[in-house]
mmCIF file of C-alpha atoms and ligand atoms in Angstrom:
data_model
loop_
_atom_site.group_PDB
_atom_site.id
_atom_site.type_symbol
_atom_site.label_atom_id
_atom_site.label_comp_id
_atom_site.label_asym_id
_atom_site.label_seq_id
_atom_site.Cartn_x
_atom_site.Cartn_y
_atom_site.Cartn_z
ATOM 1 C CA UNK A 1 84.036 -31.675 74.787
ATOM 2 C CA UNK A 2 81.425 -32.456 72.669
ATOM 3 C CA UNK A 3 79.787 -29.025 71.667
ATOM 4 C CA UNK A 4 76.697 -28.142 69.464
ATOM 5 C CA UNK A 5 77.934 -26.150 66.474
ATOM 6 C CA UNK A 6 75.142 -24.759 64.289
ATOM 7 C CA UNK A 7 76.051 -23.960 60.436
ATOM 8 C CA UNK A 8 77.957 -20.539 60.386
ATOM 9 C CA UNK A 9 79.670 -20.928 64.057
ATOM 10 C CA UNK A 10 83.102 -21.037 64.457
ATOM 11 C CA UNK A 11 84.349 -24.668 65.074
ATOM 12 C CA UNK A 12 87.125 -24.379 67.740
ATOM 13 C CA UNK A 13 90.373 -25.295 66.142
ATOM 14 C CA UNK A 14 94.313 -25.186 67.190
ATOM 15 C CA UNK A 15 93.645 -21.236 67.906
ATOM 16 C CA UNK A 16 91.010 -22.117 70.311
ATOM 17 C CA UNK A 17 93.244 -25.060 71.610
ATOM 18 C CA UNK A 18 96.274 -22.812 72.009
ATOM 19 C CA UNK A 19 94.481 -19.997 73.924
ATOM 20 C CA UNK A 20 92.616 -22.637 76.102
ATOM 21 C CA UNK A 21 96.372 -23.855 77.122
ATOM 22 C CA UNK A 22 97.296 -20.571 78.088
ATOM 23 C CA UNK A 23 93.860 -19.940 79.984
ATOM 24 C CA UNK A 24 94.199 -23.133 82.067
ATOM 25 C CA UNK A 25 97.455 -22.033 83.557
ATOM 26 C CA UNK A 26 95.771 -18.513 84.296
ATOM 27 C CA UNK A 27 92.944 -20.175 85.867
ATOM 28 C CA UNK A 28 95.104 -22.399 87.944
ATOM 29 C CA UNK A 29 96.299 -19.129 89.877
ATOM 30 C CA UNK A 30 92.878 -17.701 89.934
ATOM 31 C CA UNK A 31 91.064 -20.531 91.444
ATOM 32 C CA UNK A 32 92.058 -19.954 95.122
ATOM 33 C CA UNK A 33 90.451 -16.402 94.830
ATOM 34 C CA UNK A 34 86.800 -15.727 95.471
ATOM 35 C CA UNK A 35 84.575 -13.881 93.181
ATOM 36 C CA UNK A 36 86.960 -14.325 90.050
ATOM 37 C CA UNK A 37 85.265 -12.795 87.077
ATOM 38 C CA UNK A 38 86.109 -13.967 83.556
ATOM 39 C CA UNK A 39 85.051 -12.714 80.293
ATOM 40 C CA UNK A 40 85.126 -14.432 76.852
ATOM 41 C CA UNK A 41 85.121 -11.964 73.811
ATOM 42 C CA UNK A 42 83.896 -13.669 70.696
ATOM 43 C CA UNK A 43 82.597 -16.814 72.449
ATOM 44 C CA UNK A 44 81.360 -18.784 69.146
ATOM 45 C CA UNK A 45 80.125 -22.221 70.610
ATOM 46 C CA UNK A 46 81.453 -20.990 74.028
ATOM 47 C CA UNK A 47 84.314 -23.495 74.220
ATOM 48 C CA UNK A 48 86.552 -21.356 76.234
ATOM 49 C CA UNK A 49 83.901 -19.873 78.560
ATOM 50 C CA UNK A 50 82.794 -23.123 79.257
ATOM 51 C CA UNK A 51 86.571 -24.145 80.071
ATOM 52 C CA UNK A 52 86.510 -21.088 82.586
ATOM 53 C CA UNK A 53 83.370 -22.282 83.951
ATOM 54 C CA UNK A 54 84.862 -25.519 85.337
ATOM 55 C CA UNK A 55 87.144 -22.971 87.757
ATOM 56 C CA UNK A 56 85.338 -23.133 90.939
ATOM 57 C CA UNK A 57 83.617 -19.847 92.037
ATOM 58 C CA UNK A 58 84.477 -18.275 88.778
ATOM 59 C CA UNK A 59 81.585 -15.983 87.332
ATOM 60 C CA UNK A 60 81.715 -16.222 83.578
ATOM 61 C CA UNK A 61 80.458 -13.821 80.962
ATOM 62 C CA UNK A 62 80.316 -14.724 77.404
ATOM 63 C CA UNK A 63 79.727 -12.387 74.532
ATOM 64 C CA UNK A 64 79.398 -12.699 70.715
ATOM 65 C CA UNK A 65 77.871 -10.429 67.749
ATOM 66 C CA UNK A 66 76.429 -13.554 66.188
ATOM 67 C CA UNK A 67 73.036 -14.650 67.569
ATOM 68 C CA UNK A 68 73.661 -18.056 66.155
ATOM 69 C CA UNK A 69 76.879 -18.197 68.415
ATOM 70 C CA UNK A 70 75.035 -16.839 71.345
ATOM 71 C CA UNK A 71 72.387 -19.414 71.099
ATOM 72 C CA UNK A 72 74.827 -22.246 70.675
ATOM 73 C CA UNK A 73 76.936 -21.095 73.736
ATOM 74 C CA UNK A 74 73.925 -20.723 75.696
ATOM 75 C CA UNK A 75 72.881 -24.320 74.934
ATOM 76 C CA UNK A 76 76.339 -25.868 75.314
ATOM 77 C CA UNK A 77 76.306 -24.298 78.937
ATOM 78 C CA UNK A 78 73.051 -25.359 79.763
ATOM 79 C CA UNK A 79 73.806 -28.924 78.580
ATOM 80 C CA UNK A 80 76.917 -29.115 80.410
ATOM 81 C CA UNK A 81 75.300 -27.588 83.547
ATOM 82 C CA UNK A 82 77.908 -25.000 83.626
ATOM 83 C CA UNK A 83 77.157 -21.282 84.723
ATOM 84 C CA UNK A 84 77.845 -18.951 81.574
ATOM 85 C CA UNK A 85 75.943 -15.806 80.961
ATOM 86 C CA UNK A 86 76.032 -15.314 77.335
ATOM 87 C CA UNK A 87 75.426 -11.924 75.948
ATOM 88 C CA UNK A 88 74.609 -10.682 72.520
ATOM 89 C CA UNK A 89 76.518 -7.651 71.366
ATOM 90 C CA UNK A 90 79.856 -5.780 70.060
ATOM 91 C CA UNK A 91 82.898 -6.824 71.777
ATOM 92 C CA UNK A 92 82.739 -5.414 75.281
ATOM 93 C CA UNK A 93 79.798 -3.262 74.780
ATOM 94 C CA UNK A 94 77.486 -5.567 76.644
ATOM 95 C CA UNK A 95 79.693 -5.533 79.908
ATOM 96 C CA UNK A 96 80.454 -1.816 79.794
ATOM 97 C CA UNK A 97 81.080 -0.855 83.588
ATOM 98 C CA UNK A 98 82.095 -4.089 84.669
ATOM 99 C CA UNK A 99 85.808 -5.218 85.808
ATOM 100 C CA UNK A 100 87.370 -8.673 85.160
ATOM 101 C CA UNK A 101 90.080 -10.979 86.566
ATOM 102 C CA UNK A 102 90.728 -12.539 83.000
ATOM 103 C CA UNK A 103 89.448 -11.836 79.403
ATOM 104 C CA UNK A 104 89.785 -14.288 77.101
ATOM 105 C CA UNK A 105 89.573 -13.449 73.319
ATOM 106 C CA UNK A 106 90.291 -15.587 69.880
ATOM 107 C CA UNK A 107 88.926 -12.880 67.836
ATOM 108 C CA UNK A 108 88.638 -12.903 63.857
ATOM 109 C CA UNK A 109 92.342 -11.907 62.698
ATOM 110 C CA UNK A 110 92.619 -13.666 59.054
ATOM 111 C CA UNK A 111 93.938 -11.123 56.369
ATOM 112 C CA UNK A 112 91.660 -11.109 53.409
ATOM 113 C CA UNK A 113 91.541 -9.018 50.310
ATOM 114 C CA UNK A 114 87.408 -9.092 50.234
ATOM 115 C CA UNK A 115 85.453 -6.955 52.722
ATOM 116 C CA UNK A 116 83.841 -8.550 55.656
ATOM 117 C CA UNK A 117 80.409 -9.836 54.998
ATOM 118 C CA UNK A 118 77.798 -11.421 57.449
ATOM 119 C CA UNK A 119 77.372 -14.950 58.482
ATOM 120 C CA UNK A 120 80.389 -17.430 58.810
ATOM 121 C CA UNK A 121 82.701 -14.829 57.199
ATOM 122 C CA UNK A 122 82.409 -12.791 60.394
ATOM 123 C CA UNK A 123 84.004 -15.541 62.314
ATOM 124 C CA UNK A 124 87.579 -14.986 60.956
ATOM 125 C CA UNK A 125 87.758 -12.403 58.278
ATOM 126 C CA UNK A 126 89.294 -9.039 59.541
ATOM 127 C CA UNK A 127 90.045 -7.331 56.659
ATOM 128 C CA UNK A 128 93.250 -6.626 54.524
ATOM 129 C CA UNK A 129 95.313 -6.398 57.593
ATOM 130 C CA UNK A 130 93.800 -8.778 60.053
ATOM 131 C CA UNK A 131 93.223 -5.964 62.362
ATOM 132 C CA UNK A 132 89.738 -4.980 61.976
ATOM 133 C CA UNK A 133 88.581 -6.537 65.469
ATOM 134 C CA UNK A 134 92.082 -6.639 66.949
ATOM 135 C CA UNK A 135 92.501 -2.976 67.158
ATOM 136 C CA UNK A 136 89.240 -2.474 68.718
ATOM 137 C CA UNK A 137 89.806 -5.056 71.111
ATOM 138 C CA UNK A 138 92.989 -3.550 72.055
ATOM 139 C CA UNK A 139 91.397 -0.141 72.628
ATOM 140 C CA UNK A 140 88.621 -1.416 74.719
ATOM 141 C CA UNK A 141 89.852 -4.394 76.817
ATOM 142 C CA UNK A 142 92.431 -3.013 79.198
ATOM 143 C CA UNK A 143 89.795 -0.496 80.756
ATOM 144 C CA UNK A 144 87.959 -3.751 81.603
ATOM 145 C CA UNK A 145 90.671 -5.058 83.540
ATOM 146 C CA UNK A 146 90.877 -5.227 87.363
ATOM 147 C CA UNK A 147 94.163 -4.245 89.038
ATOM 148 C CA UNK A 148 96.453 -7.472 88.344
ATOM 149 C CA UNK A 149 93.637 -8.372 85.781
ATOM 150 C CA UNK A 150 95.143 -10.411 82.554
ATOM 151 C CA UNK A 151 94.020 -10.295 78.858
ATOM 152 C CA UNK A 152 94.771 -13.591 76.805
ATOM 153 C CA UNK A 153 94.175 -13.031 73.308
ATOM 154 C CA UNK A 154 95.308 -15.355 70.227
ATOM 155 C CA UNK A 155 96.168 -14.193 66.916
ATOM 156 C CA UNK A 156 98.197 -15.029 63.655
ATOM 157 C CA UNK A 157 101.522 -13.350 63.649
ATOM 158 C CA UNK A 158 100.817 -12.205 59.978
ATOM 159 C CA UNK A 159 98.054 -9.717 61.539
ATOM 160 C CA UNK A 160 100.874 -7.947 63.499
ATOM 161 C CA UNK A 161 102.319 -9.021 67.012
ATOM 162 C CA UNK A 162 104.097 -5.861 67.487
ATOM 163 C CA UNK A 163 100.811 -3.898 66.543
ATOM 164 C CA UNK A 164 98.949 -5.474 69.449
ATOM 165 C CA UNK A 165 101.976 -5.507 72.105
ATOM 166 C CA UNK A 166 102.578 -1.475 71.248
ATOM 167 C CA UNK A 167 98.761 -0.885 71.458
ATOM 168 C CA UNK A 168 98.121 -2.656 74.859
ATOM 169 C CA UNK A 169 101.567 -1.197 76.460
ATOM 170 C CA UNK A 170 100.477 2.224 75.378
ATOM 171 C CA UNK A 171 97.261 1.572 77.449
ATOM 172 C CA UNK A 172 99.568 0.873 80.651
ATOM 173 C CA UNK A 173 99.516 -3.161 80.454
ATOM 174 C CA UNK A 174 102.634 -5.076 80.631
ATOM 175 C CA UNK A 175 102.123 -7.238 77.444
ATOM 176 C CA UNK A 176 104.326 -9.947 75.763
ATOM 177 C CA UNK A 177 104.014 -13.374 73.926
ATOM 178 C CA UNK A 178 103.051 -16.094 75.990
ATOM 179 C CA UNK A 179 102.910 -19.135 73.628
ATOM 180 C CA UNK A 180 103.684 -19.707 69.916
ATOM 181 C CA UNK A 181 102.723 -22.405 67.552
ATOM 182 C CA UNK A 182 103.548 -22.886 63.965
ATOM 183 C CA UNK A 183 100.535 -24.589 61.825
ATOM 184 C CA UNK A 184 99.910 -25.357 58.389
ATOM 185 C CA UNK A 185 97.109 -23.133 56.716
ATOM 186 C CA UNK A 186 93.726 -24.226 57.124
ATOM 187 C CA UNK A 187 91.410 -23.868 54.219
ATOM 188 C CA UNK A 188 90.626 -20.124 54.217
ATOM 189 C CA UNK A 189 94.355 -19.425 54.416
ATOM 190 C CA UNK A 190 95.155 -21.610 51.595
ATOM 191 C CA UNK A 191 92.664 -19.801 49.661
ATOM 192 C CA UNK A 192 94.126 -16.507 50.034
ATOM 193 C CA UNK A 193 97.793 -17.675 50.022
ATOM 194 C CA UNK A 194 98.440 -16.229 46.579
ATOM 195 C CA UNK A 195 97.132 -12.946 47.536
ATOM 196 C CA UNK A 196 99.235 -13.030 50.688
ATOM 197 C CA UNK A 197 102.441 -13.587 48.235
ATOM 198 C CA UNK A 198 101.426 -10.660 46.090
ATOM 199 C CA UNK A 199 101.422 -8.571 49.164
ATOM 200 C CA UNK A 200 104.569 -9.659 50.409
ATOM 201 C CA UNK A 201 103.295 -10.820 53.461
ATOM 202 C CA UNK A 202 104.628 -14.487 52.879
ATOM 203 C CA UNK A 203 107.478 -16.021 51.031
ATOM 204 C CA UNK A 204 106.628 -17.983 47.743
ATOM 205 C CA UNK A 205 105.206 -21.467 48.698
ATOM 206 C CA UNK A 206 105.255 -20.636 52.519
ATOM 207 C CA UNK A 207 102.025 -22.506 53.830
ATOM 208 C CA UNK A 208 102.402 -22.374 57.496
ATOM 209 C CA UNK A 209 101.638 -19.387 59.951
ATOM 210 C CA UNK A 210 102.588 -18.832 63.435
ATOM 211 C CA UNK A 211 99.854 -18.613 65.891
ATOM 212 C CA UNK A 212 100.620 -16.538 68.873
ATOM 213 C CA UNK A 213 98.975 -15.835 72.475
ATOM 214 C CA UNK A 214 99.539 -12.713 73.973
ATOM 215 C CA UNK A 215 99.250 -11.859 77.632
ATOM 216 C CA UNK A 216 98.550 -8.630 79.033
ATOM 217 C CA UNK A 217 98.452 -7.759 82.581
ATOM 218 C CA UNK A 218 97.264 -4.401 84.285
ATOM 219 C CA UNK A 219 99.690 -3.618 87.369
HETATM 220 C C1 SAM B 301 87.526 -17.306 65.700
HETATM 221 S S1 SAM B 301 86.211 -17.102 66.083
HETATM 222 C C2 SAM B 301 86.460 -17.817 68.011
HETATM 223 C C3 SAM B 301 85.336 -18.639 68.475
HETATM 224 C C4 SAM B 301 85.661 -19.225 69.789
HETATM 225 N N1 SAM B 301 86.042 -18.245 70.932
HETATM 226 C C5 SAM B 301 86.685 -20.232 69.733
HETATM 227 O O1 SAM B 301 87.841 -19.872 69.716
HETATM 228 O O2 SAM B 301 86.454 -21.264 69.321
HETATM 229 C C6 SAM B 301 85.604 -15.404 66.402
HETATM 230 C C7 SAM B 301 84.096 -15.112 67.155
HETATM 231 O O3 SAM B 301 84.021 -13.728 67.258
HETATM 232 C C8 SAM B 301 82.813 -13.225 67.085
HETATM 233 N N2 SAM B 301 82.705 -12.257 66.647
HETATM 234 C C9 SAM B 301 83.376 -11.470 65.696
HETATM 235 N N3 SAM B 301 83.189 -9.947 65.405
HETATM 236 C C10 SAM B 301 82.619 -9.724 67.000
HETATM 237 C C11 SAM B 301 82.452 -8.642 67.430
HETATM 238 N N4 SAM B 301 82.591 -7.322 66.906
HETATM 239 N N5 SAM B 301 81.729 -8.685 68.767
HETATM 240 C C12 SAM B 301 81.763 -9.948 69.383
HETATM 241 N N6 SAM B 301 81.870 -10.793 68.709
HETATM 242 C C13 SAM B 301 82.538 -10.945 67.403
HETATM 243 C C14 SAM B 301 82.330 -14.299 65.784
HETATM 244 O O4 SAM B 301 81.121 -14.268 65.755
HETATM 245 C C15 SAM B 301 83.041 -15.498 66.299
HETATM 246 O O5 SAM B 301 82.474 -16.514 66.887
#
């Protein structure tokens, strides 16, 4: 899909594609059900929300904290003729009180020594442990799932897979690793490689990371 991507909006990449792969399989099981509700948290260009909107009968809502992303996703949905409602706001705040069958999220998860600034930085920078957004997502998303509802999120293994699984399990979800892919560092990770080495988070000269899709289901 060719999507409009204004400056400062995240370009869909390996993590988007890995999550899309897991989402496609989830959407195949949901497509027979009427009134399926899907939420995409941190939608960027809307790539994942648009994928979900191709599922017949799905009602798709997308959220982003960046107005540029919101406007890009709205434009992309309109251009493709796909029904996605795109809301501006922080994580799940714009959809509080609603319940979903499927929640997708590719949140910022990159470990960084510098504090989070605005603009493009907010698309990937997640603080020194990479969990600035992940922890808040793990705290909020479970309450928005319907019975049997599924949360799919993608993150770097460097940001702590066990921390995510523990938090989701503590909130009553059955959580596990669904997909894993080892990819070379992108430009941002490459810039932080020396710092990651100093923190003991990667081995000297290690320049690859594992991306992980976590699947968590409400029973
Ligand atoms: C890694 S990008 C993913 C974009 C898109 N889902 C994709 O996979 O191509 C993360 C997105 O989350 C958004 N974001 C960051 N913090 C957020 C927050 N607190 N609430 C909502 N969206 C947020 C960013 O603006 C960015 O669009």
